[in-house]
CSV table of C-alpha atoms in Angstrom, one decimal:
chain,number,residue,atom,x,y,z
A,1,UNK,CA,-61.7,122.4,299.7
A,2,UNK,CA,-60.9,126.1,299.2
A,3,UNK,CA,-58.2,127.6,301.3
A,4,UNK,CA,-58.0,131.4,302.1
A,5,UNK,CA,-55.7,133.3,299.7
A,6,UNK,CA,-54.4,135.4,302.6
A,7,UNK,CA,-50.8,134.7,303.3
A,8,UNK,CA,-49.2,135.0,306.8
A,9,UNK,CA,-45.9,136.4,305.6
A,10,UNK,CA,-46.4,139.1,303.0
A,11,UNK,CA,-43.6,139.7,300.5
A,12,UNK,CA,-42.1,143.0,301.7
A,13,UNK,CA,-40.9,144.2,298.3
A,14,UNK,CA,-44.4,143.8,296.9
A,15,UNK,CA,-45.8,145.9,299.6
A,16,UNK,CA,-43.1,148.5,298.9
A,17,UNK,CA,-43.9,148.4,295.2
A,18,UNK,CA,-47.6,148.8,295.9
A,19,UNK,CA,-47.0,151.6,298.3
A,20,UNK,CA,-44.9,153.5,295.8
A,21,UNK,CA,-47.5,152.8,293.1
A,22,UNK,CA,-50.5,154.1,295.1
A,23,UNK,CA,-48.6,157.2,296.0
A,24,UNK,CA,-48.0,157.8,292.2
A,25,UNK,CA,-51.7,157.3,291.7
A,26,UNK,CA,-52.6,160.0,294.3
A,27,UNK,CA,-49.8,162.4,293.0
A,28,UNK,CA,-51.1,161.8,289.4
A,29,UNK,CA,-54.6,162.7,290.4
A,30,UNK,CA,-53.4,165.8,292.3
A,31,UNK,CA,-51.4,167.0,289.3
A,32,UNK,CA,-54.3,166.4,286.9
A,33,UNK,CA,-56.8,168.3,289.1
A,34,UNK,CA,-54.5,171.2,289.9
A,35,UNK,CA,-51.9,171.6,287.1
A,36,UNK,CA,-53.5,169.7,284.2
A,37,UNK,CA,-51.9,167.1,282.0
A,38,UNK,CA,-49.5,169.3,280.1
A,39,UNK,CA,-46.4,168.6,282.2
A,40,UNK,CA,-43.6,166.1,282.3
A,41,UNK,CA,-44.3,164.6,285.8
A,42,UNK,CA,-47.9,163.7,284.9
A,43,UNK,CA,-46.8,162.1,281.6
A,44,UNK,CA,-44.1,160.2,283.5
A,45,UNK,CA,-46.5,158.8,286.1
A,46,UNK,CA,-49.3,157.9,283.6
A,47,UNK,CA,-46.8,156.2,281.3
A,48,UNK,CA,-46.7,153.2,283.7
A,49,UNK,CA,-48.4,153.5,287.1
A,50,UNK,CA,-51.6,151.6,286.4
A,51,UNK,CA,-49.9,148.9,284.3
A,52,UNK,CA,-47.6,148.4,287.2
A,53,UNK,CA,-50.6,148.0,289.5
A,54,UNK,CA,-52.0,145.4,287.2
A,55,UNK,CA,-48.7,143.6,287.0
A,56,UNK,CA,-48.5,143.4,290.8
A,57,UNK,CA,-52.1,142.1,291.0
A,58,UNK,CA,-51.3,139.3,288.5
A,59,UNK,CA,-48.1,138.4,290.4
A,60,UNK,CA,-50.0,138.2,293.7
A,61,UNK,CA,-52.8,136.3,292.1
A,62,UNK,CA,-50.4,133.5,291.1
A,63,UNK,CA,-48.2,133.3,294.2
A,64,UNK,CA,-51.1,133.4,296.6
A,65,UNK,CA,-53.5,131.2,294.7
A,66,UNK,CA,-54.5,128.2,296.9
A,67,UNK,CA,-57.0,125.7,295.7
A,68,UNK,CA,-56.4,122.0,296.4
A,69,UNK,CA,-59.2,120.8,294.2
A,70,UNK,CA,-60.1,122.8,291.1
A,71,UNK,CA,-63.8,122.2,290.9
A,72,UNK,CA,-67.0,124.2,290.4
A,73,UNK,CA,-67.7,124.7,294.1
A,74,UNK,CA,-64.2,126.0,294.8
A,75,UNK,CA,-64.2,128.2,291.7
A,76,UNK,CA,-67.5,129.7,292.9
A,77,UNK,CA,-66.0,130.4,296.4
A,78,UNK,CA,-63.0,132.0,294.8
A,79,UNK,CA,-65.0,134.3,292.5
A,80,UNK,CA,-67.4,135.0,295.4
A,81,UNK,CA,-64.5,136.4,297.4
A,82,UNK,CA,-63.5,138.5,294.4
A,83,UNK,CA,-67.1,139.8,294.2
A,84,UNK,CA,-66.8,140.8,297.8
A,85,UNK,CA,-63.4,142.4,297.7
A,86,UNK,CA,-63.7,144.1,294.3
A,87,UNK,CA,-67.2,144.5,293.1
A,88,UNK,CA,-68.9,145.3,296.4
A,89,UNK,CA,-66.6,148.4,297.1
A,90,UNK,CA,-67.0,149.3,293.4
A,91,UNK,CA,-70.8,149.4,293.7
A,92,UNK,CA,-71.0,150.8,297.2
A,93,UNK,CA,-68.7,153.8,296.6
A,94,UNK,CA,-69.8,154.4,293.1
A,95,UNK,CA,-73.6,153.8,293.3
A,96,UNK,CA,-75.0,153.4,296.8
A,97,UNK,CA,-73.2,156.3,298.5
A,98,UNK,CA,-73.6,159.0,295.7
A,99,UNK,CA,-77.3,158.1,295.0
A,100,UNK,CA,-78.7,157.2,298.5
A,101,UNK,CA,-76.4,159.0,300.9
A,102,UNK,CA,-75.0,162.1,299.2
A,103,UNK,CA,-78.2,162.5,297.0
A,104,UNK,CA,-76.4,164.6,294.4
A,105,UNK,CA,-77.7,162.7,291.4
A,106,UNK,CA,-80.3,164.3,289.2
A,107,UNK,CA,-81.4,161.2,287.3
A,108,UNK,CA,-83.3,158.0,288.0
A,109,UNK,CA,-81.6,155.1,289.7
A,110,UNK,CA,-81.8,152.9,286.7
A,111,UNK,CA,-80.3,155.6,284.4
A,112,UNK,CA,-77.6,156.4,286.9
A,113,UNK,CA,-76.6,152.7,287.1
A,114,UNK,CA,-76.6,152.4,283.3
A,115,UNK,CA,-74.3,155.4,283.0
A,116,UNK,CA,-72.1,154.2,285.8
A,117,UNK,CA,-71.5,150.8,284.1
A,118,UNK,CA,-71.3,152.4,280.6
A,119,UNK,CA,-68.4,154.7,281.8
A,120,UNK,CA,-67.0,151.7,283.7
A,121,UNK,CA,-67.2,153.3,287.2
A,122,UNK,CA,-65.3,156.4,286.2
A,123,UNK,CA,-62.4,156.7,288.7
A,124,UNK,CA,-63.2,153.3,290.2
A,125,UNK,CA,-62.7,151.4,286.9
A,126,UNK,CA,-59.7,149.6,288.4
A,127,UNK,CA,-61.9,147.4,290.6
A,128,UNK,CA,-64.2,146.2,287.8
A,129,UNK,CA,-61.3,145.6,285.4
A,130,UNK,CA,-59.4,143.7,288.0
A,131,UNK,CA,-62.5,141.5,288.7
A,132,UNK,CA,-62.8,140.6,285.0
A,133,UNK,CA,-59.0,139.8,284.9
A,134,UNK,CA,-59.5,137.6,288.0
A,135,UNK,CA,-62.2,135.7,286.2
A,136,UNK,CA,-59.8,135.2,283.2
A,137,UNK,CA,-57.1,134.1,285.7
A,138,UNK,CA,-59.4,131.3,286.9
A,139,UNK,CA,-59.9,130.2,283.2
A,140,UNK,CA,-56.1,130.3,282.8
A,141,UNK,CA,-55.7,128.1,285.9
A,142,UNK,CA,-58.3,125.7,284.5
A,143,UNK,CA,-56.4,125.5,281.2
A,144,UNK,CA,-53.1,125.1,283.0
A,145,UNK,CA,-54.4,121.9,284.6
A,146,UNK,CA,-55.1,120.2,281.3
A,147,UNK,CA,-51.9,121.1,279.6
A,148,UNK,CA,-49.6,118.2,278.7
A,149,UNK,CA,-46.6,120.2,280.0
A,150,UNK,CA,-45.9,123.2,282.1
A,151,UNK,CA,-43.8,125.5,280.0
A,152,UNK,CA,-43.8,129.0,278.5
A,153,UNK,CA,-45.1,127.7,275.1
A,154,UNK,CA,-48.3,126.2,276.5
A,155,UNK,CA,-48.8,129.2,278.8
A,156,UNK,CA,-48.5,131.6,275.8
A,157,UNK,CA,-50.9,129.4,273.9
A,158,UNK,CA,-53.5,129.6,276.7
A,159,UNK,CA,-53.1,133.4,277.0
A,160,UNK,CA,-53.4,133.9,273.3
A,161,UNK,CA,-56.7,132.0,273.3
A,162,UNK,CA,-57.9,134.0,276.3
A,163,UNK,CA,-56.9,137.2,274.7
A,164,UNK,CA,-58.6,136.3,271.5
A,165,UNK,CA,-61.7,135.3,273.5
A,166,UNK,CA,-61.9,138.8,275.1
A,167,UNK,CA,-61.4,140.6,271.8
A,168,UNK,CA,-64.1,138.4,270.2
A,169,UNK,CA,-66.5,139.3,273.1
A,170,UNK,CA,-65.7,143.0,272.7
A,171,UNK,CA,-66.5,142.8,269.0
A,172,UNK,CA,-69.8,141.1,269.7
A,173,UNK,CA,-70.8,143.4,272.5
A,174,UNK,CA,-70.1,146.6,270.5
A,175,UNK,CA,-72.2,145.5,267.5
A,176,UNK,CA,-75.7,145.4,269.2
A,177,UNK,CA,-76.3,148.8,270.8
A,178,UNK,CA,-77.9,147.2,273.9
A,179,UNK,CA,-74.7,145.4,274.8
A,180,UNK,CA,-72.5,148.4,274.1
A,181,UNK,CA,-72.9,149.3,277.8
A,182,UNK,CA,-70.0,146.8,278.5
A,183,UNK,CA,-67.7,148.0,275.7
A,184,UNK,CA,-65.6,150.4,277.9
A,185,UNK,CA,-65.0,147.7,280.5
A,186,UNK,CA,-63.9,145.2,277.8
A,187,UNK,CA,-61.6,147.9,276.3
A,188,UNK,CA,-60.0,148.4,279.7
A,189,UNK,CA,-59.6,144.6,280.1
A,190,UNK,CA,-57.9,144.3,276.8
A,191,UNK,CA,-55.6,147.2,277.6
A,192,UNK,CA,-54.3,145.7,280.9
A,193,UNK,CA,-54.5,142.0,279.9
A,194,UNK,CA,-50.8,141.9,279.0
A,195,UNK,CA,-49.6,143.5,282.2
A,196,UNK,CA,-51.8,141.4,284.5
A,197,UNK,CA,-50.7,138.1,283.0
A,198,UNK,CA,-47.1,139.2,282.7
A,199,UNK,CA,-47.3,139.4,286.5
A,200,UNK,CA,-48.8,135.9,286.5
A,201,UNK,CA,-45.9,134.5,284.4
A,202,UNK,CA,-43.3,136.2,286.5
A,203,UNK,CA,-44.9,134.7,289.6
A,204,UNK,CA,-44.8,131.3,288.0
A,205,UNK,CA,-41.4,131.2,286.3
A,206,UNK,CA,-38.5,132.1,288.5
A,207,UNK,CA,-36.1,132.5,285.6
A,208,UNK,CA,-38.0,135.7,284.7
A,209,UNK,CA,-36.7,137.3,287.9
A,210,UNK,CA,-33.6,138.2,285.8
A,211,UNK,CA,-35.5,141.2,284.5
A,212,UNK,CA,-35.8,142.5,288.0
A,213,UNK,CA,-32.4,141.4,289.5
A,214,UNK,CA,-29.8,141.8,286.8
A,215,UNK,CA,-27.8,145.0,287.0
A,216,UNK,CA,-26.8,144.9,283.3
A,217,UNK,CA,-30.4,144.6,282.2
A,218,UNK,CA,-31.4,147.5,284.5
A,219,UNK,CA,-28.5,149.6,283.3
A,220,UNK,CA,-29.7,149.1,279.7
A,221,UNK,CA,-33.4,149.6,280.2
A,222,UNK,CA,-33.4,152.7,282.4
A,223,UNK,CA,-31.7,155.0,279.8
A,224,UNK,CA,-33.9,153.5,277.1
A,225,UNK,CA,-37.0,154.4,279.3
A,226,UNK,CA,-35.8,157.9,279.8
A,227,UNK,CA,-35.1,158.4,276.0
A,228,UNK,CA,-38.4,157.0,274.9
A,229,UNK,CA,-40.3,159.0,277.6
A,230,UNK,CA,-38.9,162.2,276.3
A,231,UNK,CA,-40.6,161.4,272.9
A,232,UNK,CA,-43.9,160.2,274.4
A,233,UNK,CA,-47.1,162.1,274.1
A,234,UNK,CA,-50.1,160.8,276.2
A,235,UNK,CA,-52.6,160.7,273.3
A,236,UNK,CA,-54.3,157.3,273.3
A,237,UNK,CA,-56.1,158.0,270.0
A,238,UNK,CA,-52.9,157.2,268.3
A,239,UNK,CA,-51.9,153.5,267.8
A,240,UNK,CA,-48.3,154.5,267.8
A,241,UNK,CA,-48.7,156.2,271.3
A,242,UNK,CA,-50.6,153.2,272.6
A,243,UNK,CA,-47.7,150.9,271.5
A,244,UNK,CA,-45.2,153.4,273.0
A,245,UNK,CA,-47.1,153.3,276.3
A,246,UNK,CA,-46.9,149.5,276.4
A,247,UNK,CA,-43.2,149.6,275.8
A,248,UNK,CA,-42.6,152.3,278.4
A,249,UNK,CA,-44.7,150.5,281.0
A,250,UNK,CA,-42.8,147.2,280.4
A,251,UNK,CA,-39.5,149.1,280.8
A,252,UNK,CA,-40.7,150.9,283.9
A,253,UNK,CA,-42.0,147.8,285.6
A,254,UNK,CA,-38.6,146.1,285.2
A,255,UNK,CA,-36.7,149.1,286.4
A,256,UNK,CA,-39.0,149.7,289.4
A,257,UNK,CA,-38.7,146.1,290.4
A,258,UNK,CA,-34.9,146.4,290.3
A,259,UNK,CA,-34.9,149.7,292.3
A,260,UNK,CA,-37.2,148.5,295.0
A,261,UNK,CA,-35.3,145.2,295.6
A,262,UNK,CA,-31.9,146.9,295.6
A,263,UNK,CA,-32.2,150.1,297.5
A,264,UNK,CA,-31.7,150.3,301.3
A,265,UNK,CA,-34.8,151.5,303.1
A,266,UNK,CA,-34.9,153.7,306.2
A,267,UNK,CA,-37.1,151.7,308.6
A,268,UNK,CA,-39.6,154.5,309.2
A,269,UNK,CA,-39.9,155.2,305.5
A,270,UNK,CA,-40.2,151.4,304.9
A,271,UNK,CA,-42.9,151.1,307.4
A,272,UNK,CA,-44.9,153.9,305.9
A,273,UNK,CA,-44.5,152.7,302.3
A,274,UNK,CA,-45.4,149.1,303.2
A,275,UNK,CA,-48.4,150.4,305.2
A,276,UNK,CA,-49.6,152.2,302.1
A,277,UNK,CA,-48.9,149.1,300.1
A,278,UNK,CA,-51.1,146.9,302.3
A,279,UNK,CA,-53.9,149.6,302.3
A,280,UNK,CA,-53.5,150.4,298.6
A,281,UNK,CA,-57.0,149.5,297.5
A,282,UNK,CA,-58.4,151.3,300.5
A,283,UNK,CA,-56.4,154.4,299.6
A,284,UNK,CA,-57.5,154.1,296.0
A,285,UNK,CA,-61.2,153.8,296.7
A,286,UNK,CA,-61.3,156.4,299.5
A,287,UNK,CA,-59.4,159.2,297.8
A,288,UNK,CA,-61.4,158.6,294.7
A,289,UNK,CA,-64.8,158.5,296.4
A,290,UNK,CA,-66.7,161.2,298.3
A,291,UNK,CA,-63.3,162.4,299.7
A,292,UNK,CA,-62.0,163.4,296.2
A,293,UNK,CA,-62.5,167.0,297.2
A,294,UNK,CA,-59.1,166.7,298.9
A,295,UNK,CA,-57.5,166.6,295.4
A,296,UNK,CA,-58.7,170.1,294.5
A,297,UNK,CA,-56.2,172.5,296.1
A,298,UNK,CA,-55.2,175.0,293.4
A,299,UNK,CA,-57.3,177.7,295.0
A,300,UNK,CA,-55.5,177.2,298.3
A,301,UNK,CA,-51.9,176.4,297.3
A,302,UNK,CA,-49.7,177.4,294.3
A,303,UNK,CA,-50.1,174.1,292.5
A,304,UNK,CA,-50.8,175.3,288.9
A,305,UNK,CA,-47.3,174.4,287.8
A,306,UNK,CA,-45.9,170.8,288.1
A,307,UNK,CA,-42.6,171.5,286.4
A,308,UNK,CA,-40.6,172.9,289.3
A,309,UNK,CA,-39.1,171.2,292.4
A,310,UNK,CA,-41.1,173.2,294.8
A,311,UNK,CA,-44.4,172.0,293.3
A,312,UNK,CA,-43.2,168.5,293.0
A,313,UNK,CA,-42.3,168.5,296.7
A,314,UNK,CA,-45.7,169.9,297.6
A,315,UNK,CA,-47.5,167.3,295.5
A,316,UNK,CA,-45.5,164.5,297.3
A,317,UNK,CA,-46.2,166.0,300.7
A,318,UNK,CA,-49.9,166.4,300.0
A,319,UNK,CA,-50.2,162.9,298.6
A,320,UNK,CA,-48.6,161.5,301.7
A,321,UNK,CA,-51.2,163.4,303.8
A,322,UNK,CA,-54.1,162.3,301.7
A,323,UNK,CA,-53.0,158.7,301.8
A,324,UNK,CA,-52.7,158.8,305.6
A,325,UNK,CA,-56.1,160.4,305.9
A,326,UNK,CA,-57.5,157.7,303.6
A,327,UNK,CA,-55.9,155.0,305.8
A,328,UNK,CA,-57.3,156.7,308.9
A,329,UNK,CA,-60.8,156.9,307.4
A,330,UNK,CA,-60.7,153.3,306.6
A,331,UNK,CA,-59.6,152.3,310.1
A,332,UNK,CA,-62.5,154.4,311.6
A,333,UNK,CA,-65.1,153.0,309.3
A,334,UNK,CA,-63.8,149.5,309.7
A,335,UNK,CA,-64.8,149.6,313.4
A,336,UNK,CA,-68.2,148.7,312.1
A,337,UNK,CA,-68.2,145.2,310.6
A,338,UNK,CA,-71.0,146.1,308.3
A,339,UNK,CA,-69.3,149.2,306.9
A,340,UNK,CA,-66.0,147.3,306.6
A,341,UNK,CA,-67.9,144.7,304.5
A,342,UNK,CA,-69.7,147.2,302.3
A,343,UNK,CA,-67.0,149.8,301.8
A,344,UNK,CA,-63.8,147.6,301.7
A,345,UNK,CA,-65.0,144.1,301.0
A,346,UNK,CA,-63.9,142.6,304.3
A,347,UNK,CA,-65.5,139.6,305.8
A,348,UNK,CA,-68.7,140.3,307.6
A,349,UNK,CA,-68.8,139.4,311.3
A,350,UNK,CA,-72.2,139.9,312.8
A,351,UNK,CA,-71.3,138.4,316.2
A,352,UNK,CA,-68.3,139.3,318.3
A,353,UNK,CA,-66.0,136.4,319.2
A,354,UNK,CA,-66.1,135.7,322.8
A,355,UNK,CA,-63.2,134.1,324.6
């Protein structure tokens, strides 16, 4: 039978890494809305922050996966949980709240839903893409169980087959116009496939930890990342820049893993960062939802330039504030079991437990 994937003892460095990553997400959005994209800090953040998020998601998917019997019933339960924790917030924040609560949509419900899916949820794309990757992860686990051996060769073979399968579906869906609605989502899935399953493989094979623990590797990769970043332009219409981003993201993931596991944290800072890590999806969806107005501050504060230390400090300070507000909003809304279920995908408890 299916066991809950929640683990009692969370891996602290993963929470730290997730906390840093969600702060980078908020800072990146702040910079984009107030200073634009033409600055080094924005390019630095966007060269790796979402690939890092996907890598962490894949790693956690593998190390927390618990299913004693891999059968249809347990797979349905697993995917049902993913629907609750990923798709439900994606639909609630992106469709139900804007259309029925805020009432700021000037089109029919059907057309709005079509546009929402066609643009893959806009700022909430991460939830939908992560759901598709979770489905592919289940297929990977199914293939893993029929392999003659457990080694990197067979894992690579499975992932190549899965990757080719996604590309084939993408090609099929973009041919008939009626199915083109899903093309953006499939493009997103293809883009982050390598990072998600890199996390899966690191979670499975302990010898890959060397890329996050070896000082010599870190000392070689960090300067390489800095040199390549100085030559990088965030223009994804170029195949060269797309390949450059993949290389930069891989280098940054390795370097960030080494930094987080080797620095000494002040306890208060550690508590804050880990809190943000545990609430990363809540921060992501809340600051990107109806509360996104908090990101527009250029008319209030001097944030039009992201290339000086003063602005960088302000961006960091404001991102910390927004993240705390998002966590606070989540805690207040979660006092209602129904709202906690709809907005954050938590389990629905209609009756209070009585002692």
